[in-house]
mmCIF file of N, CA and C in Angstrom:
data_model
loop_
_atom_site.group_PDB
_atom_site.id
_atom_site.type_symbol
_atom_site.label_atom_id
_atom_site.label_comp_id
_atom_site.label_asym_id
_atom_site.label_seq_id
_atom_site.Cartn_x
_atom_site.Cartn_y
_atom_site.Cartn_z
ATOM 1 N N UNK W 270 -27.523 -37.266 -44.445
ATOM 2 C CA UNK W 270 -27.990 -36.258 -43.534
ATOM 3 C C UNK W 270 -29.076 -35.441 -44.206
ATOM 4 N N UNK W 271 -30.092 -35.160 -43.446
ATOM 5 C CA UNK W 271 -31.194 -34.363 -43.993
ATOM 6 C C UNK W 271 -30.828 -32.894 -43.901
ATOM 7 N N UNK W 272 -31.496 -32.074 -44.694
ATOM 8 C CA UNK W 272 -31.214 -30.633 -44.642
ATOM 9 C C UNK W 272 -31.465 -30.047 -43.253
ATOM 10 N N UNK W 273 -32.435 -30.577 -42.513
ATOM 11 C CA UNK W 273 -32.717 -30.048 -41.176
ATOM 12 C C UNK W 273 -31.553 -30.354 -40.227
ATOM 13 N N UNK W 274 -30.963 -31.531 -40.313
ATOM 14 C CA UNK W 274 -29.826 -31.892 -39.468
ATOM 15 C C UNK W 274 -28.626 -31.011 -39.792
ATOM 16 N N UNK W 275 -28.414 -30.731 -41.066
ATOM 17 C CA UNK W 275 -27.309 -29.878 -41.473
ATOM 18 C C UNK W 275 -27.507 -28.473 -40.938
ATOM 19 N N UNK W 276 -28.730 -27.946 -41.018
ATOM 20 C CA UNK W 276 -29.047 -26.606 -40.546
ATOM 21 C C UNK W 276 -28.861 -26.526 -39.033
ATOM 22 N N UNK W 277 -29.282 -27.536 -38.276
ATOM 23 C CA UNK W 277 -29.144 -27.549 -36.822
ATOM 24 C C UNK W 277 -27.667 -27.585 -36.430
ATOM 25 N N UNK W 278 -26.883 -28.360 -37.167
ATOM 26 C CA UNK W 278 -25.465 -28.436 -36.878
ATOM 27 C C UNK W 278 -24.791 -27.091 -37.174
ATOM 28 N N UNK W 279 -25.164 -26.397 -38.196
ATOM 29 C CA UNK W 279 -24.621 -25.086 -38.545
ATOM 30 C C UNK W 279 -24.997 -24.043 -37.512
ATOM 31 N N UNK W 280 -26.194 -24.116 -36.952
ATOM 32 C CA UNK W 280 -26.613 -23.171 -35.926
ATOM 33 C C UNK W 280 -25.823 -23.347 -34.637
ATOM 34 N N UNK W 281 -25.462 -24.574 -34.313
ATOM 35 C CA UNK W 281 -24.688 -24.810 -33.091
ATOM 36 C C UNK W 281 -23.355 -24.079 -33.155
ATOM 37 N N UNK W 282 -22.718 -24.073 -34.299
ATOM 38 C CA UNK W 282 -21.449 -23.365 -34.475
ATOM 39 C C UNK W 282 -21.629 -21.866 -34.319
ATOM 40 N N UNK W 283 -22.724 -21.362 -34.862
ATOM 41 C CA UNK W 283 -23.009 -19.928 -34.739
ATOM 42 C C UNK W 283 -23.248 -19.554 -33.286
ATOM 43 N N UNK W 284 -24.003 -20.376 -32.561
ATOM 44 C CA UNK W 284 -24.272 -20.095 -31.152
ATOM 45 C C UNK W 284 -22.990 -20.123 -30.324
ATOM 46 N N UNK W 285 -22.146 -21.071 -30.616
ATOM 47 C CA UNK W 285 -20.866 -21.158 -29.920
ATOM 48 C C UNK W 285 -20.016 -19.922 -30.206
ATOM 49 N N UNK W 286 -19.987 -19.506 -31.465
ATOM 50 C CA UNK W 286 -19.239 -18.312 -31.832
ATOM 51 C C UNK W 286 -19.789 -17.084 -31.112
ATOM 52 N N UNK W 287 -21.105 -16.915 -31.101
ATOM 53 C CA UNK W 287 -21.704 -15.762 -30.418
ATOM 54 C C UNK W 287 -21.454 -15.802 -28.916
ATOM 55 N N UNK W 288 -21.492 -16.997 -28.340
ATOM 56 C CA UNK W 288 -21.210 -17.135 -26.914
ATOM 57 C C UNK W 288 -19.769 -16.710 -26.604
ATOM 58 N N UNK W 289 -18.811 -17.182 -27.403
ATOM 59 C CA UNK W 289 -17.413 -16.810 -27.190
ATOM 60 C C UNK W 289 -17.188 -15.327 -27.439
ATOM 61 N N UNK W 290 -17.851 -14.786 -28.449
ATOM 62 C CA UNK W 290 -17.749 -13.357 -28.716
ATOM 63 C C UNK W 290 -18.296 -12.557 -27.532
ATOM 64 N N UNK W 291 -19.407 -13.011 -26.968
ATOM 65 C CA UNK W 291 -19.978 -12.342 -25.789
ATOM 66 C C UNK W 291 -19.036 -12.394 -24.599
ATOM 67 N N UNK W 292 -18.361 -13.525 -24.415
ATOM 68 C CA UNK W 292 -17.386 -13.627 -23.321
ATOM 69 C C UNK W 292 -16.238 -12.644 -23.507
ATOM 70 N N UNK W 293 -15.726 -12.541 -24.716
ATOM 71 C CA UNK W 293 -14.613 -11.634 -24.991
ATOM 72 C C UNK W 293 -15.047 -10.186 -24.794
ATOM 73 N N UNK W 294 -16.191 -9.816 -25.329
ATOM 74 C CA UNK W 294 -16.690 -8.446 -25.180
ATOM 75 C C UNK W 294 -16.942 -8.142 -23.703
ATOM 76 N N UNK W 295 -17.510 -9.097 -22.969
ATOM 77 C CA UNK W 295 -17.756 -8.904 -21.546
ATOM 78 C C UNK W 295 -16.469 -8.731 -20.759
ATOM 79 N N UNK W 296 -15.449 -9.517 -21.093
ATOM 80 C CA UNK W 296 -14.163 -9.398 -20.400
ATOM 81 C C UNK W 296 -13.531 -8.039 -20.681
ATOM 82 N N UNK W 297 -13.566 -7.600 -21.923
ATOM 83 C CA UNK W 297 -13.007 -6.297 -22.277
ATOM 84 C C UNK W 297 -13.759 -5.181 -21.561
ATOM 85 N N UNK W 298 -15.066 -5.264 -21.518
ATOM 86 C CA UNK W 298 -15.865 -4.251 -20.833
ATOM 87 C C UNK W 298 -15.570 -4.249 -19.339
ATOM 88 N N UNK W 299 -15.398 -5.415 -18.735
ATOM 89 C CA UNK W 299 -15.090 -5.493 -17.302
ATOM 90 C C UNK W 299 -13.731 -4.864 -17.001
ATOM 91 N N UNK W 300 -12.738 -5.128 -17.848
ATOM 92 C CA UNK W 300 -11.417 -4.531 -17.654
ATOM 93 C C UNK W 300 -11.495 -3.016 -17.794
ATOM 94 N N UNK W 301 -12.225 -2.536 -18.772
ATOM 95 C CA UNK W 301 -12.367 -1.093 -18.958
ATOM 96 C C UNK W 301 -13.041 -0.456 -17.750
ATOM 97 N N UNK W 302 -14.055 -1.103 -17.214
ATOM 98 C CA UNK W 302 -14.755 -0.580 -16.044
ATOM 99 C C UNK W 302 -13.842 -0.554 -14.832
ATOM 100 N N UNK W 303 -13.108 -1.626 -14.617
ATOM 101 C CA UNK W 303 -12.195 -1.670 -13.467
ATOM 102 C C UNK W 303 -11.091 -0.623 -13.593
ATOM 103 N N UNK W 304 -10.582 -0.419 -14.783
ATOM 104 C CA UNK W 304 -9.556 0.617 -14.998
ATOM 105 C C UNK W 304 -10.115 2.010 -14.733
ATOM 106 N N UNK W 305 -11.343 2.250 -15.144
ATOM 107 C CA UNK W 305 -11.969 3.553 -14.899
ATOM 108 C C UNK W 305 -12.154 3.780 -13.403
ATOM 109 N N UNK W 306 -12.561 2.757 -12.675
ATOM 110 C CA UNK W 306 -12.720 2.888 -11.231
ATOM 111 C C UNK W 306 -11.373 3.078 -10.544
ATOM 112 N N UNK W 307 -10.361 2.376 -11.015
ATOM 113 C CA UNK W 307 -9.031 2.496 -10.436
ATOM 114 C C UNK W 307 -8.457 3.893 -10.677
ATOM 115 N N UNK W 308 -8.746 4.477 -11.810
ATOM 116 C CA UNK W 308 -8.234 5.809 -12.128
ATOM 117 C C UNK W 308 -8.830 6.870 -11.219
ATOM 118 N N UNK W 309 -9.972 6.587 -10.627
ATOM 119 C CA UNK W 309 -10.621 7.559 -9.748
ATOM 120 C C UNK W 309 -10.043 7.535 -8.338
ATOM 121 N N UNK W 310 -9.261 6.519 -7.985
ATOM 122 C CA UNK W 310 -8.699 6.435 -6.648
ATOM 123 C C UNK W 310 -7.311 7.069 -6.627
ATOM 124 N N UNK W 311 -6.948 7.613 -5.491
ATOM 125 C CA UNK W 311 -5.652 8.249 -5.316
ATOM 126 C C UNK W 311 -4.648 7.214 -4.820
ATOM 127 N N UNK W 312 -3.602 6.932 -5.571
ATOM 128 C CA UNK W 312 -2.636 5.913 -5.143
ATOM 129 C C UNK W 312 -1.655 6.411 -4.081
ATOM 130 N N UNK W 313 -1.629 7.711 -3.825
ATOM 131 C CA UNK W 313 -0.626 8.283 -2.926
ATOM 132 C C UNK W 313 -0.691 7.735 -1.500
ATOM 133 N N UNK W 314 -1.852 7.683 -0.842
ATOM 134 C CA UNK W 314 -1.864 7.177 0.540
ATOM 135 C C UNK W 314 -1.327 5.753 0.670
ATOM 136 N N UNK W 315 -1.766 4.876 -0.202
ATOM 137 C CA UNK W 315 -1.306 3.491 -0.132
ATOM 138 C C UNK W 315 0.181 3.398 -0.458
ATOM 139 N N UNK W 316 0.632 4.171 -1.424
ATOM 140 C CA UNK W 316 2.047 4.148 -1.795
ATOM 141 C C UNK W 316 2.915 4.654 -0.640
ATOM 142 N N UNK W 317 2.483 5.725 0.011
ATOM 143 C CA UNK W 317 3.233 6.266 1.142
ATOM 144 C C UNK W 317 3.334 5.233 2.261
ATOM 145 N N UNK W 318 2.234 4.587 2.572
ATOM 146 C CA UNK W 318 2.245 3.579 3.636
ATOM 147 C C UNK W 318 3.109 2.374 3.251
ATOM 148 N N UNK W 319 3.086 1.993 1.991
ATOM 149 C CA UNK W 319 3.925 0.870 1.542
ATOM 150 C C UNK W 319 5.405 1.196 1.662
ATOM 151 N N UNK W 320 5.795 2.403 1.283
ATOM 152 C CA UNK W 320 7.213 2.783 1.361
ATOM 153 C C UNK W 320 7.643 2.907 2.817
ATOM 154 N N UNK W 321 6.779 3.484 3.654
ATOM 155 C CA UNK W 321 7.116 3.588 5.078
ATOM 156 C C UNK W 321 7.233 2.197 5.706
ATOM 157 N N UNK W 322 6.345 1.295 5.343
ATOM 158 C CA UNK W 322 6.410 -0.079 5.864
ATOM 159 C C UNK W 322 7.697 -0.763 5.395
ATOM 160 N N UNK W 323 8.091 -0.516 4.164
ATOM 161 C CA UNK W 323 9.335 -1.103 3.649
ATOM 162 C C UNK W 323 10.537 -0.588 4.436
ATOM 163 N N UNK W 324 10.592 0.719 4.656
ATOM 164 C CA UNK W 324 11.715 1.300 5.395
ATOM 165 C C UNK W 324 11.752 0.775 6.830
ATOM 166 N N UNK W 325 10.596 0.682 7.471
ATOM 167 C CA UNK W 325 10.532 0.140 8.832
ATOM 168 C C UNK W 325 10.964 -1.319 8.844
ATOM 169 N N UNK W 326 10.534 -2.057 7.856
ATOM 170 C CA UNK W 326 10.935 -3.458 7.746
ATOM 171 C C UNK W 326 12.435 -3.608 7.559
ATOM 172 N N UNK W 327 13.032 -2.719 6.797
ATOM 173 C CA UNK W 327 14.478 -2.763 6.607
ATOM 174 C C UNK W 327 15.212 -2.489 7.918
ATOM 175 N N UNK W 328 14.666 -1.592 8.746
ATOM 176 C CA UNK W 328 15.262 -1.345 10.062
ATOM 177 C C UNK W 328 15.175 -2.594 10.940
ATOM 178 N N UNK W 329 14.019 -3.240 10.942
ATOM 179 C CA UNK W 329 13.852 -4.465 11.729
ATOM 180 C C UNK W 329 14.780 -5.563 11.216
ATOM 181 N N UNK W 330 14.886 -5.689 9.913
ATOM 182 C CA UNK W 330 15.762 -6.709 9.330
ATOM 183 C C UNK W 330 17.229 -6.440 9.670
ATOM 184 N N UNK W 331 17.621 -5.165 9.714
ATOM 185 C CA UNK W 331 18.997 -4.818 10.077
ATOM 186 C C UNK W 331 19.289 -5.252 11.512
ATOM 187 N N UNK W 332 18.315 -5.058 12.393
ATOM 188 C CA UNK W 332 18.508 -5.478 13.789
ATOM 189 C C UNK W 332 18.620 -6.996 13.874
ATOM 190 N N UNK W 333 17.796 -7.698 13.128
ATOM 191 C CA UNK W 333 17.846 -9.170 13.142
ATOM 192 C C UNK W 333 19.159 -9.693 12.570
ATOM 193 N N UNK W 334 19.705 -8.994 11.592
ATOM 194 C CA UNK W 334 20.948 -9.420 10.952
ATOM 195 C C UNK W 334 22.181 -8.892 11.680
ATOM 196 N N UNK W 335 21.968 -8.249 12.834
ATOM 197 C CA UNK W 335 23.054 -7.712 13.648
ATOM 198 C C UNK W 335 23.844 -6.629 12.904
ATOM 199 N N UNK W 336 23.143 -5.872 12.097
ATOM 200 C CA UNK W 336 23.735 -4.718 11.409
ATOM 201 C C UNK W 336 23.154 -3.477 12.061
ATOM 202 N N UNK W 337 23.709 -3.120 13.191
ATOM 203 C CA UNK W 337 23.081 -2.128 14.060
ATOM 204 C C UNK W 337 23.887 -0.848 14.212
ATOM 205 N N UNK W 338 24.783 -0.565 13.312
ATOM 206 C CA UNK W 338 25.565 0.664 13.422
ATOM 207 C C UNK W 338 24.721 1.847 12.945
ATOM 208 N N UNK W 339 25.178 3.016 13.312
ATOM 209 C CA UNK W 339 24.470 4.229 12.901
ATOM 210 C C UNK W 339 24.449 4.356 11.386
ATOM 211 N N UNK W 340 25.521 3.955 10.732
ATOM 212 C CA UNK W 340 25.564 4.081 9.268
ATOM 213 C C UNK W 340 24.568 3.140 8.590
ATOM 214 N N UNK W 341 24.206 2.046 9.258
ATOM 215 C CA UNK W 341 23.196 1.142 8.707
ATOM 216 C C UNK W 341 21.790 1.688 8.913
ATOM 217 N N UNK W 342 21.542 2.305 10.057
ATOM 218 C CA UNK W 342 20.196 2.748 10.414
ATOM 219 C C UNK W 342 19.871 4.151 9.917
ATOM 220 N N UNK W 343 20.869 5.006 9.855
ATOM 221 C CA UNK W 343 20.616 6.412 9.538
ATOM 222 C C UNK W 343 19.892 6.648 8.214
ATOM 223 N N UNK W 344 20.274 6.001 7.110
ATOM 224 C CA UNK W 344 19.541 6.250 5.854
ATOM 225 C C UNK W 344 18.063 5.875 5.947
ATOM 226 N N UNK W 345 17.753 4.783 6.645
ATOM 227 C CA UNK W 345 16.350 4.368 6.807
ATOM 228 C C UNK W 345 15.591 5.363 7.669
ATOM 229 N N UNK W 346 16.226 5.810 8.734
ATOM 230 C CA UNK W 346 15.573 6.788 9.620
ATOM 231 C C UNK W 346 15.334 8.109 8.895
ATOM 232 N N UNK W 347 16.301 8.527 8.091
ATOM 233 C CA UNK W 347 16.128 9.768 7.322
ATOM 234 C C UNK W 347 14.994 9.632 6.317
ATOM 235 N N UNK W 348 14.915 8.485 5.675
ATOM 236 C CA UNK W 348 13.822 8.257 4.725
ATOM 237 C C UNK W 348 12.479 8.272 5.427
ATOM 238 N N UNK W 349 12.394 7.586 6.553
ATOM 239 C CA UNK W 349 11.137 7.568 7.308
ATOM 240 C C UNK W 349 10.747 8.973 7.757
ATOM 241 N N UNK W 350 11.729 9.756 8.194
ATOM 242 C CA UNK W 350 11.421 11.122 8.653
ATOM 243 C C UNK W 350 10.921 11.977 7.493
ATOM 244 N N UNK W 351 11.543 11.860 6.345
ATOM 245 C CA UNK W 351 11.098 12.631 5.179
ATOM 246 C C UNK W 351 9.697 12.196 4.747
ATOM 247 N N UNK W 352 9.444 10.903 4.764
ATOM 248 C CA UNK W 352 8.121 10.407 4.380
ATOM 249 C C UNK W 352 7.052 10.812 5.379
ATOM 250 N N UNK W 353 7.417 10.888 6.652
ATOM 251 C CA UNK W 353 6.432 11.242 7.673
ATOM 252 C C UNK W 353 5.918 12.679 7.511
ATOM 253 N N UNK W 354 6.662 13.508 6.787
ATOM 254 C CA UNK W 354 6.191 14.872 6.523
ATOM 255 C C UNK W 354 4.938 14.881 5.652
ATOM 256 N N UNK W 355 4.720 13.813 4.891
ATOM 257 C CA UNK W 355 3.612 13.773 3.947
ATOM 258 C C UNK W 355 2.388 13.023 4.461
ATOM 259 N N UNK W 356 2.402 12.593 5.707
ATOM 260 C CA UNK W 356 1.292 11.791 6.215
ATOM 261 C C UNK W 356 -0.021 12.573 6.167
ATOM 262 N N UNK W 357 -0.006 13.802 6.632
ATOM 263 C CA UNK W 357 -1.242 14.598 6.602
ATOM 264 C C UNK W 357 -1.694 14.885 5.177
ATOM 265 N N UNK W 358 -0.745 15.108 4.279
ATOM 266 C CA UNK W 358 -1.108 15.368 2.882
ATOM 267 C C UNK W 358 -1.700 14.129 2.220
ATOM 268 N N UNK W 359 -1.270 12.962 2.656
ATOM 269 C CA UNK W 359 -1.768 11.726 2.065
ATOM 270 C C UNK W 359 -3.202 11.424 2.481
ATOM 271 N N UNK W 360 -3.607 11.929 3.633
ATOM 272 C CA UNK W 360 -4.950 11.662 4.158
ATOM 273 C C UNK W 360 -5.654 12.983 4.469
ATOM 274 N N UNK W 361 -6.049 13.723 3.434
ATOM 275 C CA UNK W 361 -6.643 15.052 3.662
ATOM 276 C C UNK W 361 -7.954 14.999 4.437
ATOM 277 N N UNK W 362 -8.648 13.892 4.385
ATOM 278 C CA UNK W 362 -9.904 13.781 5.131
ATOM 279 C C UNK W 362 -9.693 13.721 6.630
ATOM 280 N N UNK W 363 -8.490 13.393 7.052
ATOM 281 C CA UNK W 363 -8.183 13.293 8.484
ATOM 282 C C UNK W 363 -7.383 14.480 8.990
ATOM 283 N N UNK W 364 -7.135 15.439 8.138
ATOM 284 C CA UNK W 364 -6.286 16.574 8.485
ATOM 285 C C UNK W 364 -6.787 17.337 9.711
ATOM 286 N N UNK W 365 -8.106 17.396 9.910
ATOM 287 C CA UNK W 365 -8.671 18.160 11.024
ATOM 288 C C UNK W 365 -8.872 17.320 12.289
ATOM 289 N N UNK W 366 -8.549 16.057 12.244
ATOM 290 C CA UNK W 366 -8.737 15.170 13.395
ATOM 291 C C UNK W 366 -7.543 15.309 14.339
ATOM 292 N N UNK W 367 -7.809 15.672 15.588
ATOM 293 C CA UNK W 367 -6.742 15.906 16.565
ATOM 294 C C UNK W 367 -5.958 14.628 16.862
ATOM 295 N N UNK W 368 -6.642 13.490 16.935
ATOM 296 C CA UNK W 368 -5.945 12.224 17.218
ATOM 297 C C UNK W 368 -4.981 11.872 16.085
ATOM 298 N N UNK W 369 -5.414 12.113 14.859
ATOM 299 C CA UNK W 369 -4.556 11.823 13.705
ATOM 300 C C UNK W 369 -3.327 12.723 13.724
ATOM 301 N N UNK W 370 -3.535 14.007 13.949
ATOM 302 C CA UNK W 370 -2.415 14.945 13.983
ATOM 303 C C UNK W 370 -1.457 14.623 15.121
ATOM 304 N N UNK W 371 -1.996 14.207 16.264
ATOM 305 C CA UNK W 371 -1.144 13.853 17.397
ATOM 306 C C UNK W 371 -0.324 12.599 17.077
ATOM 307 N N UNK W 372 -0.953 11.610 16.469
ATOM 308 C CA UNK W 372 -0.232 10.383 16.109
ATOM 309 C C UNK W 372 0.877 10.674 15.102
ATOM 310 N N UNK W 373 0.584 11.501 14.104
ATOM 311 C CA UNK W 373 1.606 11.857 13.111
ATOM 312 C C UNK W 373 2.735 12.651 13.762
ATOM 313 N N UNK W 374 2.380 13.539 14.663
ATOM 314 C CA UNK W 374 3.384 14.330 15.371
ATOM 315 C C UNK W 374 4.254 13.457 16.268
ATOM 316 N N UNK W 375 3.640 12.486 16.940
ATOM 317 C CA UNK W 375 4.406 11.576 17.792
ATOM 318 C C UNK W 375 5.374 10.721 16.971
ATOM 319 N N UNK W 376 4.937 10.307 15.798
ATOM 320 C CA UNK W 376 5.827 9.544 14.916
ATOM 321 C C UNK W 376 7.019 10.389 14.509
ATOM 322 N N UNK W 377 6.756 11.627 14.121
ATOM 323 C CA UNK W 377 7.857 12.516 13.732
ATOM 324 C C UNK W 377 8.790 12.792 14.912
ATOM 325 N N UNK W 378 8.224 12.941 16.111
ATOM 326 C CA UNK W 378 9.059 13.175 17.296
ATOM 327 C C UNK W 378 9.957 11.969 17.573
ATOM 328 N N UNK W 379 9.428 10.784 17.458
ATOM 329 C CA UNK W 379 10.240 9.582 17.668
ATOM 330 C C UNK W 379 11.367 9.507 16.647
ATOM 331 N N UNK W 380 11.050 9.850 15.407
ATOM 332 C CA UNK W 380 12.085 9.824 14.365
ATOM 333 C C UNK W 380 13.115 10.932 14.575
ATOM 334 N N UNK W 381 12.671 12.102 15.023
ATOM 335 C CA UNK W 381 13.604 13.195 15.312
ATOM 336 C C UNK W 381 14.568 12.802 16.428
ATOM 337 N N UNK W 382 14.035 12.142 17.473
ATOM 338 C CA UNK W 382 14.893 11.681 18.570
ATOM 339 C C UNK W 382 15.920 10.676 18.057
ATOM 340 N N UNK W 383 15.479 9.778 17.209
ATOM 341 C CA UNK W 383 16.389 8.764 16.678
ATOM 342 C C UNK W 383 17.451 9.390 15.782
ATOM 343 N N UNK W 384 17.089 10.418 15.041
ATOM 344 C CA UNK W 384 18.069 11.080 14.188
ATOM 345 C C UNK W 384 19.035 11.946 14.998
ATOM 346 N N UNK W 385 18.560 12.511 16.116
ATOM 347 C CA UNK W 385 19.425 13.339 16.959
ATOM 348 C C UNK W 385 20.487 12.487 17.640
ATOM 349 N N UNK W 386 20.107 11.251 18.006
ATOM 350 C CA UNK W 386 21.049 10.325 18.634
ATOM 351 C C UNK W 386 20.901 8.978 17.940
ATOM 352 N N UNK W 387 21.557 8.812 16.792
ATOM 353 C CA UNK W 387 21.400 7.567 16.036
ATOM 354 C C UNK W 387 21.814 6.344 16.862
ATOM 355 N N UNK W 388 21.114 5.243 16.669
ATOM 356 C CA UNK W 388 21.448 4.036 17.436
ATOM 357 C C UNK W 388 22.845 3.530 17.078
ATOM 358 N N UNK W 389 23.596 3.184 18.128
ATOM 359 C CA UNK W 389 24.969 2.724 17.925
ATOM 360 C C UNK W 389 25.104 1.217 18.075
ATOM 361 N N UNK W 390 24.100 0.572 18.664
ATOM 362 C CA UNK W 390 24.152 -0.877 18.819
ATOM 363 C C UNK W 390 22.747 -1.453 18.659
ATOM 364 N N UNK W 391 22.660 -2.763 18.731
ATOM 365 C CA UNK W 391 21.384 -3.433 18.459
ATOM 366 C C UNK W 391 20.330 -3.131 19.524
ATOM 367 N N UNK W 392 20.737 -2.939 20.763
ATOM 368 C CA UNK W 392 19.767 -2.612 21.817
ATOM 369 C C UNK W 392 19.128 -1.254 21.541
ATOM 370 N N UNK W 393 19.941 -0.301 21.151
ATOM 371 C CA UNK W 393 19.408 1.027 20.829
ATOM 372 C C UNK W 393 18.540 0.978 19.579
ATOM 373 N N UNK W 394 18.941 0.205 18.588
ATOM 374 C CA UNK W 394 18.140 0.082 17.370
ATOM 375 C C UNK W 394 16.807 -0.595 17.668
ATOM 376 N N UNK W 395 16.813 -1.573 18.557
ATOM 377 C CA UNK W 395 15.554 -2.225 18.954
ATOM 378 C C UNK W 395 14.630 -1.227 19.642
ATOM 379 N N UNK W 396 15.198 -0.355 20.465
ATOM 380 C CA UNK W 396 14.382 0.668 21.138
ATOM 381 C C UNK W 396 13.812 1.660 20.119
ATOM 382 N N UNK W 397 14.623 2.028 19.147
ATOM 383 C CA UNK W 397 14.146 2.938 18.095
ATOM 384 C C UNK W 397 13.038 2.259 17.294
ATOM 385 N N UNK W 398 13.247 1.007 16.937
ATOM 386 C CA UNK W 398 12.218 0.268 16.197
ATOM 387 C C UNK W 398 10.921 0.204 16.992
ATOM 388 N N UNK W 399 11.024 0.023 18.283
ATOM 389 C CA UNK W 399 9.838 -0.045 19.136
ATOM 390 C C UNK W 399 9.104 1.301 19.153
ATOM 391 N N UNK W 400 9.848 2.402 19.305
ATOM 392 C CA UNK W 400 9.208 3.732 19.329
ATOM 393 C C UNK W 400 8.567 4.064 17.983
ATOM 394 N N UNK W 401 9.254 3.766 16.899
ATOM 395 C CA UNK W 401 8.702 4.038 15.561
ATOM 396 C C UNK W 401 7.493 3.152 15.314
ATOM 397 N N UNK W 402 7.605 1.895 15.678
ATOM 398 C CA UNK W 402 6.475 0.977 15.524
ATOM 399 C C UNK W 402 5.271 1.406 16.338
ATOM 400 N N UNK W 403 5.520 1.909 17.535
ATOM 401 C CA UNK W 403 4.414 2.391 18.370
ATOM 402 C C UNK W 403 3.757 3.612 17.737
ATOM 403 N N UNK W 404 4.570 4.483 17.130
ATOM 404 C CA UNK W 404 4.004 5.639 16.432
ATOM 405 C C UNK W 404 3.098 5.215 15.292
ATOM 406 N N UNK W 405 3.501 4.182 14.570
ATOM 407 C CA UNK W 405 2.662 3.664 13.478
ATOM 408 C C UNK W 405 1.397 3.011 14.038
ATOM 409 N N UNK W 406 1.563 2.208 15.095
ATOM 410 C CA UNK W 406 0.419 1.502 15.678
ATOM 411 C C UNK W 406 -0.614 2.457 16.235
ATOM 412 N N UNK W 407 -0.171 3.567 16.826
ATOM 413 C CA UNK W 407 -1.117 4.537 17.385
ATOM 414 C C UNK W 407 -2.066 5.056 16.310
ATOM 415 N N UNK W 408 -1.529 5.319 15.152
ATOM 416 C CA UNK W 408 -2.356 5.831 14.064
ATOM 417 C C UNK W 408 -3.210 4.703 13.457
ATOM 418 N N UNK W 409 -2.605 3.572 13.211
ATOM 419 C CA UNK W 409 -3.328 2.463 12.574
ATOM 420 C C UNK W 409 -4.445 1.914 13.462
ATOM 421 N N UNK W 410 -4.240 1.978 14.774
ATOM 422 C CA UNK W 410 -5.263 1.495 15.694
ATOM 423 C C UNK W 410 -6.562 2.295 15.534
ATOM 424 N N UNK W 411 -6.431 3.592 15.326
ATOM 425 C CA UNK W 411 -7.604 4.455 15.261
ATOM 426 C C UNK W 411 -8.116 4.713 13.853
ATOM 427 N N UNK W 412 -7.258 4.623 12.864
ATOM 428 C CA UNK W 412 -7.655 5.108 11.532
ATOM 429 C C UNK W 412 -7.514 4.103 10.405
ATOM 430 N N UNK W 413 -7.098 2.925 10.641
ATOM 431 C CA UNK W 413 -6.913 1.970 9.560
ATOM 432 C C UNK W 413 -8.216 1.415 9.073
#
């Protein structure tokens, strides 16, 4: 092998090393940038909606599984009612919107009715699920 061939072969290794180093540095920089952007967002609105969706889903699942007594539904309804108190706080940009406030108020009213007369059978639980779902849909239709 000539000295030029040896030198060219040695440079290829260096270029490969620099390329891999650039990939690693770029990946680290991208992760740092994404974390910085994520830290600027408020997780509360999405978290509130996820928990409310979970509680609503548990109510629907209870109806499907024929677990429709008041003792099965009441804890979910109480959780949904407590969470619904924070809807306006979760979306401060919509606090002054009359449609948003009306939708949140209607959701709370539906939950208050359900808590005042907890569902005793699957037909009543289905009606409660429908009213609560409609309260969610009213808001999501306009503001999602």
